[in-house]
Short mmCIF file of N, CA and C in Angstrom, two decimals:
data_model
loop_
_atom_site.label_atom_id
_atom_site.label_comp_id
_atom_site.label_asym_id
_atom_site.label_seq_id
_atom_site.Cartn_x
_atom_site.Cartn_y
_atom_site.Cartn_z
N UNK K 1 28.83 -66.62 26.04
CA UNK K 1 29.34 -65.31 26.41
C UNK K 1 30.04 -65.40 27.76
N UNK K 2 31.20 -66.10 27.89
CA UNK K 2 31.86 -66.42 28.67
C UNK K 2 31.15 -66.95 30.38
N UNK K 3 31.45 -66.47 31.44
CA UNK K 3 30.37 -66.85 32.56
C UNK K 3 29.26 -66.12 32.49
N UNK K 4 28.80 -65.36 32.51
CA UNK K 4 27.34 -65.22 31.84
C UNK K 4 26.51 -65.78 31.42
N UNK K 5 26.00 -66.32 32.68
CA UNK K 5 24.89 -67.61 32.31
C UNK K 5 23.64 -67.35 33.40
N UNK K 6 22.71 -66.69 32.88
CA UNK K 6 21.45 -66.60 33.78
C UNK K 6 20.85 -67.69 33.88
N UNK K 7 20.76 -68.18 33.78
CA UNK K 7 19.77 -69.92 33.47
C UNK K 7 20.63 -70.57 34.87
N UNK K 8 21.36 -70.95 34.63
CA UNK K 8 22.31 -71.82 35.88
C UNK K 8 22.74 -70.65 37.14
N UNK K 9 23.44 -69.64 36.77
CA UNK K 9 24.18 -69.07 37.87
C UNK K 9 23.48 -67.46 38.16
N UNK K 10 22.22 -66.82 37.71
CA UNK K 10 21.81 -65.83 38.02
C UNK K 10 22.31 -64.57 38.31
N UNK K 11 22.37 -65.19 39.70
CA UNK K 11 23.32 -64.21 40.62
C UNK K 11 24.73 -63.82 40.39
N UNK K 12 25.47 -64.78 40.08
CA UNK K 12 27.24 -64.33 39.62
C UNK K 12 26.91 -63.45 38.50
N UNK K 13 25.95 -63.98 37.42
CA UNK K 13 25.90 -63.20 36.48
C UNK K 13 25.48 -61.50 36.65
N UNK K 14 24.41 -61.54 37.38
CA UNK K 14 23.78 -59.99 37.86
C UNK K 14 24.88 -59.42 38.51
N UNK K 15 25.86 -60.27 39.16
CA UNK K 15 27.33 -59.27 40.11
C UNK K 15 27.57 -58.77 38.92
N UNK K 16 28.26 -59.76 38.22
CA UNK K 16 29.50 -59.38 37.00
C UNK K 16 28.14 -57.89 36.00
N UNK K 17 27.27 -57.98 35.96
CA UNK K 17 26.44 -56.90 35.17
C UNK K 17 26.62 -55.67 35.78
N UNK K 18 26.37 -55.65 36.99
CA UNK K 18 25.87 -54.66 38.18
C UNK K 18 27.64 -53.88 38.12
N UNK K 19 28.43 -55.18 38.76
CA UNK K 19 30.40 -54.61 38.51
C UNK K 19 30.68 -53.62 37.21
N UNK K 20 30.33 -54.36 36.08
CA UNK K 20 30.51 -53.34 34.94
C UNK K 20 29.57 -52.00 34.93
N UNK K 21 28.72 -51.99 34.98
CA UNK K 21 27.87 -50.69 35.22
C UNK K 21 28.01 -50.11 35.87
N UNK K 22 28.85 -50.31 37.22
CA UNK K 22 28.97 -49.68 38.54
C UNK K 22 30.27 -48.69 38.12
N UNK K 23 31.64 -49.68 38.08
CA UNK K 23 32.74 -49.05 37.24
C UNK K 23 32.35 -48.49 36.38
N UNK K 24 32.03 -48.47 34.75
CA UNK K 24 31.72 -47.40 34.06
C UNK K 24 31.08 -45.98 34.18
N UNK K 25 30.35 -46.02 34.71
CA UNK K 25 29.38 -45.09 35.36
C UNK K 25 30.54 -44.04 36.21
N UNK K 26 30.95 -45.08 37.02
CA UNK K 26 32.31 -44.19 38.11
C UNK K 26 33.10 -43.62 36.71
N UNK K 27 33.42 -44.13 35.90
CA UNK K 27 34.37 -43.68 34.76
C UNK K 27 34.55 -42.49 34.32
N UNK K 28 32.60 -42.77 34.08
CA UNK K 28 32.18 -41.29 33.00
C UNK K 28 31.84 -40.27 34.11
N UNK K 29 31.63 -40.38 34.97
CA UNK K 29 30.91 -39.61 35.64
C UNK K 29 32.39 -39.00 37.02
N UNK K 30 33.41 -39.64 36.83
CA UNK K 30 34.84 -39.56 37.47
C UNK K 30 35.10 -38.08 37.40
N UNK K 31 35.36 -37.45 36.22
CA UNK K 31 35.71 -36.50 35.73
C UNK K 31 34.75 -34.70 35.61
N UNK K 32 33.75 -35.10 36.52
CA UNK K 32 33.08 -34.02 36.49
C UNK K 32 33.79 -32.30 36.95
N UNK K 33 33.57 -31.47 36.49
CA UNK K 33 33.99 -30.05 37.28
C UNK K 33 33.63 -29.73 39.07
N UNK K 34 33.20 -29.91 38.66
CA UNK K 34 32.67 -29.88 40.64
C UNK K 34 32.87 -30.33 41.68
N UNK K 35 33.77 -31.58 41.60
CA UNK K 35 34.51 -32.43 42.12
C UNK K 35 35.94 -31.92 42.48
N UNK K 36 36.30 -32.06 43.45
CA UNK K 36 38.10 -31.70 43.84
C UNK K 36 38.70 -32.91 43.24
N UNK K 37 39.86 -32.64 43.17
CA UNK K 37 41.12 -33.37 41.99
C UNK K 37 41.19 -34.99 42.77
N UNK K 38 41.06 -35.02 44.22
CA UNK K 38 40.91 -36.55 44.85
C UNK K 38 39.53 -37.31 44.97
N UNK K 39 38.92 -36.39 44.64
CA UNK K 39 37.22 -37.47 44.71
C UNK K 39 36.94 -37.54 43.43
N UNK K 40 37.67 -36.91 42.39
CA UNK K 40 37.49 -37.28 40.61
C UNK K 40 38.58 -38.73 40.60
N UNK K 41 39.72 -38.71 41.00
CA UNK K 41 40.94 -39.40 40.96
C UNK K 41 40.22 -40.95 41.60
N UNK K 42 39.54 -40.42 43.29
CA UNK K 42 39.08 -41.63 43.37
C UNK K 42 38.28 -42.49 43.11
N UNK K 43 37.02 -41.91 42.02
CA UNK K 43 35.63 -42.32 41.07
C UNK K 43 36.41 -43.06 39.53
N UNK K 44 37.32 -42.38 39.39
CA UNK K 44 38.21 -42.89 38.27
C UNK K 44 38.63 -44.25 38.44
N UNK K 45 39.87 -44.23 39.46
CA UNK K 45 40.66 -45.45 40.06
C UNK K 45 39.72 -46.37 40.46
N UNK K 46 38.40 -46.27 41.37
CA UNK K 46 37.67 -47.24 41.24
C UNK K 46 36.58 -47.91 40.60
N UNK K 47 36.76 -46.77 39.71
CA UNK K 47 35.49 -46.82 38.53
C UNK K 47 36.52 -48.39 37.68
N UNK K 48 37.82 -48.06 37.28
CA UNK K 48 38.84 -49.00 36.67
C UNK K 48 38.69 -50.18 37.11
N UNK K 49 38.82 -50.42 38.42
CA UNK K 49 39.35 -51.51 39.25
C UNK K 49 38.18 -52.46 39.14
N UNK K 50 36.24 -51.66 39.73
CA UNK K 50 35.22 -52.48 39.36
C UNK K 50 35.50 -52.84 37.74
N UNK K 51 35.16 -51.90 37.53
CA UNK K 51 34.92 -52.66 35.66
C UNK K 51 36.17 -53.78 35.07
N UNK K 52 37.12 -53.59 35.76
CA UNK K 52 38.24 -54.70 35.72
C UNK K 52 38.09 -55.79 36.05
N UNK K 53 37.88 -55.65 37.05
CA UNK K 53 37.17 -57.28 38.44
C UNK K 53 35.89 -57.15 37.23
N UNK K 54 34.97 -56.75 36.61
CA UNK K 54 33.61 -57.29 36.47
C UNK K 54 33.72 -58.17 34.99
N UNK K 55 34.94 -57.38 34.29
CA UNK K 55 35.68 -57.95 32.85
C UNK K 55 36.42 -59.45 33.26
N UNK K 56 36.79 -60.08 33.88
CA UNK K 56 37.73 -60.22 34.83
C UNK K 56 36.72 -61.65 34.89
N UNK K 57 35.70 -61.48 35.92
CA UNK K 57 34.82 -62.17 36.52
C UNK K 57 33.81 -63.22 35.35
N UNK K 58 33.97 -62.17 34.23
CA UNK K 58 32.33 -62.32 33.20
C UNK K 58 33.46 -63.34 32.33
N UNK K 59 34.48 -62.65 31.61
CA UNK K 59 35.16 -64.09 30.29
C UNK K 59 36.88 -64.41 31.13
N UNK K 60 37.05 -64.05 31.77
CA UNK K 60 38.61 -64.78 32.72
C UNK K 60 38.00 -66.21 33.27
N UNK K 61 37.28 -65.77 34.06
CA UNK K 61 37.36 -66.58 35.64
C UNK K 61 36.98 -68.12 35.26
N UNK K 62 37.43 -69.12 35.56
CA UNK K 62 37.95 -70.34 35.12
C UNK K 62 36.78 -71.12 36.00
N UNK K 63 36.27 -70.52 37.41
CA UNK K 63 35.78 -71.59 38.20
C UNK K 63 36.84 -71.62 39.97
N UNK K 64 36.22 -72.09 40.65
CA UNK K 64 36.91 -72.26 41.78
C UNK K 64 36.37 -71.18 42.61
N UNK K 65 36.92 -71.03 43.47
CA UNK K 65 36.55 -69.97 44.33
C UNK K 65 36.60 -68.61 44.33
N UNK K 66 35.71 -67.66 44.35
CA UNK K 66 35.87 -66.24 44.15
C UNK K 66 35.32 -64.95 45.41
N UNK K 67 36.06 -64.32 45.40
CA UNK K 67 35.67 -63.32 46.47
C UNK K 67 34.74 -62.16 45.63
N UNK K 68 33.48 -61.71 46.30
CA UNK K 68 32.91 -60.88 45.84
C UNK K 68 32.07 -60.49 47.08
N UNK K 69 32.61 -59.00 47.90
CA UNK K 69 31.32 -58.51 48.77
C UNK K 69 30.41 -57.67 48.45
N UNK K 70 29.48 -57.34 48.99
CA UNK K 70 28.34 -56.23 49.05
C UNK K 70 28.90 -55.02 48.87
N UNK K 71 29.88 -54.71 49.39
CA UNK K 71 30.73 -53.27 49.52
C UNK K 71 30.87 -53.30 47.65
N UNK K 72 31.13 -53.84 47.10
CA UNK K 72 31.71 -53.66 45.28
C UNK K 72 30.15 -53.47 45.00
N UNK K 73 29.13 -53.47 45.08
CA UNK K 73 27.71 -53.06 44.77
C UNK K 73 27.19 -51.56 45.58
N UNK K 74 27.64 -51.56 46.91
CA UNK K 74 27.12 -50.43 47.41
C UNK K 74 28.20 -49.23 46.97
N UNK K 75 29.89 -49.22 46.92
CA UNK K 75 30.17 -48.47 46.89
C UNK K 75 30.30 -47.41 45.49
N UNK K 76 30.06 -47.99 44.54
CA UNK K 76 29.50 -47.33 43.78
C UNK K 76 28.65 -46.39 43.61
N UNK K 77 27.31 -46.87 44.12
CA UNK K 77 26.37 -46.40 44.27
C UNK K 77 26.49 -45.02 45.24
N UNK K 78 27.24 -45.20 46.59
CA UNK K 78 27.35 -43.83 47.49
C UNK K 78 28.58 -43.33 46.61
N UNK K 79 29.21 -43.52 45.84
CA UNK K 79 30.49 -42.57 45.10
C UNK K 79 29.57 -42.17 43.92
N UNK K 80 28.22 -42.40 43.24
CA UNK K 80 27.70 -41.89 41.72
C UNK K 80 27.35 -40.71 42.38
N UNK K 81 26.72 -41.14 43.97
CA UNK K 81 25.64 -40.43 44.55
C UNK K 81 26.01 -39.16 45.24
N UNK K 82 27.64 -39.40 45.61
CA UNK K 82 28.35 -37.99 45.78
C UNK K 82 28.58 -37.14 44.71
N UNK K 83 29.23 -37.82 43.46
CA UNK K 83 29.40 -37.33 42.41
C UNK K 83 28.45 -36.07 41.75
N UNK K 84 26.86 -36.68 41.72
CA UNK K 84 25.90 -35.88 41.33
C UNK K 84 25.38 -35.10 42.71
N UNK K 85 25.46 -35.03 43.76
CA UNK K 85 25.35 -34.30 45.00
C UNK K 85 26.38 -33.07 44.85
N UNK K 86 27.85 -33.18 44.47
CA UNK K 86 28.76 -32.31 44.32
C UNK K 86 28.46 -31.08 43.31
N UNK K 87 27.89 -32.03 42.27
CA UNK K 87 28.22 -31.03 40.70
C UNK K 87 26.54 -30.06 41.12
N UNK K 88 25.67 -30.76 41.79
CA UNK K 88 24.49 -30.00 42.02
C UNK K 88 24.63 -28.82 43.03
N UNK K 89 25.83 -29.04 43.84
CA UNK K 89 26.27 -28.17 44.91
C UNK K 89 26.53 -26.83 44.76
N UNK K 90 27.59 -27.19 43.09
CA UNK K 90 27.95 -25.96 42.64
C UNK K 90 26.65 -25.05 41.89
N UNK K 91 26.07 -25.71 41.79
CA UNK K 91 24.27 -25.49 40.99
C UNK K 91 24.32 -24.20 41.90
N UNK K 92 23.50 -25.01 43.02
CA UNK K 92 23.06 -24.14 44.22
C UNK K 92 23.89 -23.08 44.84
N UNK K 93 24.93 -23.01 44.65
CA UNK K 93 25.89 -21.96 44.88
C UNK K 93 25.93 -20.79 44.54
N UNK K 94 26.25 -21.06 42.79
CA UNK K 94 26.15 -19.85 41.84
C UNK K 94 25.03 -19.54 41.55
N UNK K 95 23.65 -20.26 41.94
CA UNK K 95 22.64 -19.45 41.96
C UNK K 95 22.34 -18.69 43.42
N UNK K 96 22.85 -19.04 44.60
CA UNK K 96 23.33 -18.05 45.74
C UNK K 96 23.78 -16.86 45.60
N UNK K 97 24.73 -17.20 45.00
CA UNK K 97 25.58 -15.82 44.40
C UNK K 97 25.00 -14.66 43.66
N UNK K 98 24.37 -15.44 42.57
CA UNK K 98 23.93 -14.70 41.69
C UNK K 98 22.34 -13.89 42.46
N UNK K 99 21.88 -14.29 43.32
CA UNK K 99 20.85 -14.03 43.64
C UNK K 99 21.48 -12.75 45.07
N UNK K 100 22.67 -12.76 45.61
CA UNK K 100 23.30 -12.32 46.66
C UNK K 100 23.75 -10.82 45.76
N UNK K 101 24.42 -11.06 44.37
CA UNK K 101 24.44 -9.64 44.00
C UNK K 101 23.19 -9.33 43.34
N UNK K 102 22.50 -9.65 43.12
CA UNK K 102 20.84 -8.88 42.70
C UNK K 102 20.22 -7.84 43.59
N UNK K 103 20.15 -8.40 44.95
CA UNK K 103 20.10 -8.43 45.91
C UNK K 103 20.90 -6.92 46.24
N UNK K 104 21.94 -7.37 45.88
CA UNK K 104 23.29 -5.65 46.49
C UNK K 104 22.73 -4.69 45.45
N UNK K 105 22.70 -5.36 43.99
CA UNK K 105 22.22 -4.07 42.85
C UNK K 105 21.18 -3.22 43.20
N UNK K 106 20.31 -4.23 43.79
CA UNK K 106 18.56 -3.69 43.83
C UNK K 106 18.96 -2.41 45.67
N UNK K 107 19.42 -2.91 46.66
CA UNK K 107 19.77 -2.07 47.48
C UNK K 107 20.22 -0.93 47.23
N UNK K 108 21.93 -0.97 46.29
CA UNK K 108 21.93 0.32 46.07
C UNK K 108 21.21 1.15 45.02
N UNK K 109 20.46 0.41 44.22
CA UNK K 109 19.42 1.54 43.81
C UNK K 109 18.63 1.94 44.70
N UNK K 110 17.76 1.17 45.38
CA UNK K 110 17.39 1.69 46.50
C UNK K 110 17.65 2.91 47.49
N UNK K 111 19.12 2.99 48.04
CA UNK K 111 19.99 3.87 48.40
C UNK K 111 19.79 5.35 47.16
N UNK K 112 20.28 5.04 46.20
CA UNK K 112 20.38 5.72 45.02
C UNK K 112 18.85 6.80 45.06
N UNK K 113 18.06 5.92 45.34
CA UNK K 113 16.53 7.08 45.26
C UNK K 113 16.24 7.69 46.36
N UNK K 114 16.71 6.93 47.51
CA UNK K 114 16.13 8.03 48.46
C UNK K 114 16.95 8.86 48.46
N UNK K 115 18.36 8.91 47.77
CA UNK K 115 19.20 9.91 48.45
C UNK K 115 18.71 10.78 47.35
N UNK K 116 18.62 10.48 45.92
CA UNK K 116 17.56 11.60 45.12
C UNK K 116 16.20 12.07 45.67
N UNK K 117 15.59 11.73 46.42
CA UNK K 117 13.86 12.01 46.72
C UNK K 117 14.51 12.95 48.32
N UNK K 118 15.58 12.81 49.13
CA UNK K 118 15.94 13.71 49.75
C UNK K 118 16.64 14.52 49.11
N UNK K 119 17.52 14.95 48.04
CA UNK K 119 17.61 16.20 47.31
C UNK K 119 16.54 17.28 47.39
N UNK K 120 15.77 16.30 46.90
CA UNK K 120 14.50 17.30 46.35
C UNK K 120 13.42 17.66 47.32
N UNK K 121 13.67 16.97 48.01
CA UNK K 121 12.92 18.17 49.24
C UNK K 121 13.37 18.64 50.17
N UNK K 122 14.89 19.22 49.36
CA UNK K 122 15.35 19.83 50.59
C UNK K 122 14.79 21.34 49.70
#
């Protein structure tokens, strides 16, 4: 299964695993509602680029020398982690909201009775 060899090389192999999962993940998860049009665009574009390099790495790569830093493992991880921080944002929002006009309804009823319970004893 092309470089994918746990027995001999472990580690290259767990990059190239970790690369594809990292990109995909950015893929599916790129396109959420809650996200503005440049932090979907940029979960996308680099969701592509890992899973490219990790396709790339696993049945291309011939041997010789290869660049691979820590940053292609972590940044994923802080871009999934905004991703689901964002879409939960809007969570917490519209239940703000929704709790902000409850809130106004229940007042002016409020309003609404005393100004009836002062009618009536006038």
């Amino acid at each position: 299964m092309g470089n994918l060899d746990f027995a001999n090389n472990a580690g290259f192999s767990w990059c190239c695993i970790l690369l594809l999962v990292g990109g995909l993940t950015m893929i599916v998860l790129g396109p959420l509602r809650a996200q503005s049009r440049s932090g979907t665009t940029l979960n996308v574009v680099l969701g592509i680029v890992f899973f490219c390099y990790g396709l790339y790495l696993s049945f291309g790569y011939r041997g010789g020398h290869y660049y691979f830093s820590y940053w292609v493992l972590i940044l994923p991880a802080v871009l999934i982690t905004r991703t689901i921080r964002s879409s939960n944002g809007g969570k917490v929002r519209r239940r703000e909201e929704a709790t902000q006009t409850r809130y106004a309804e229940l007042q002016e009823a409020q309003e609404a009775y005393a100004a009836t319970i002062e009618r009536r004893s006038k």
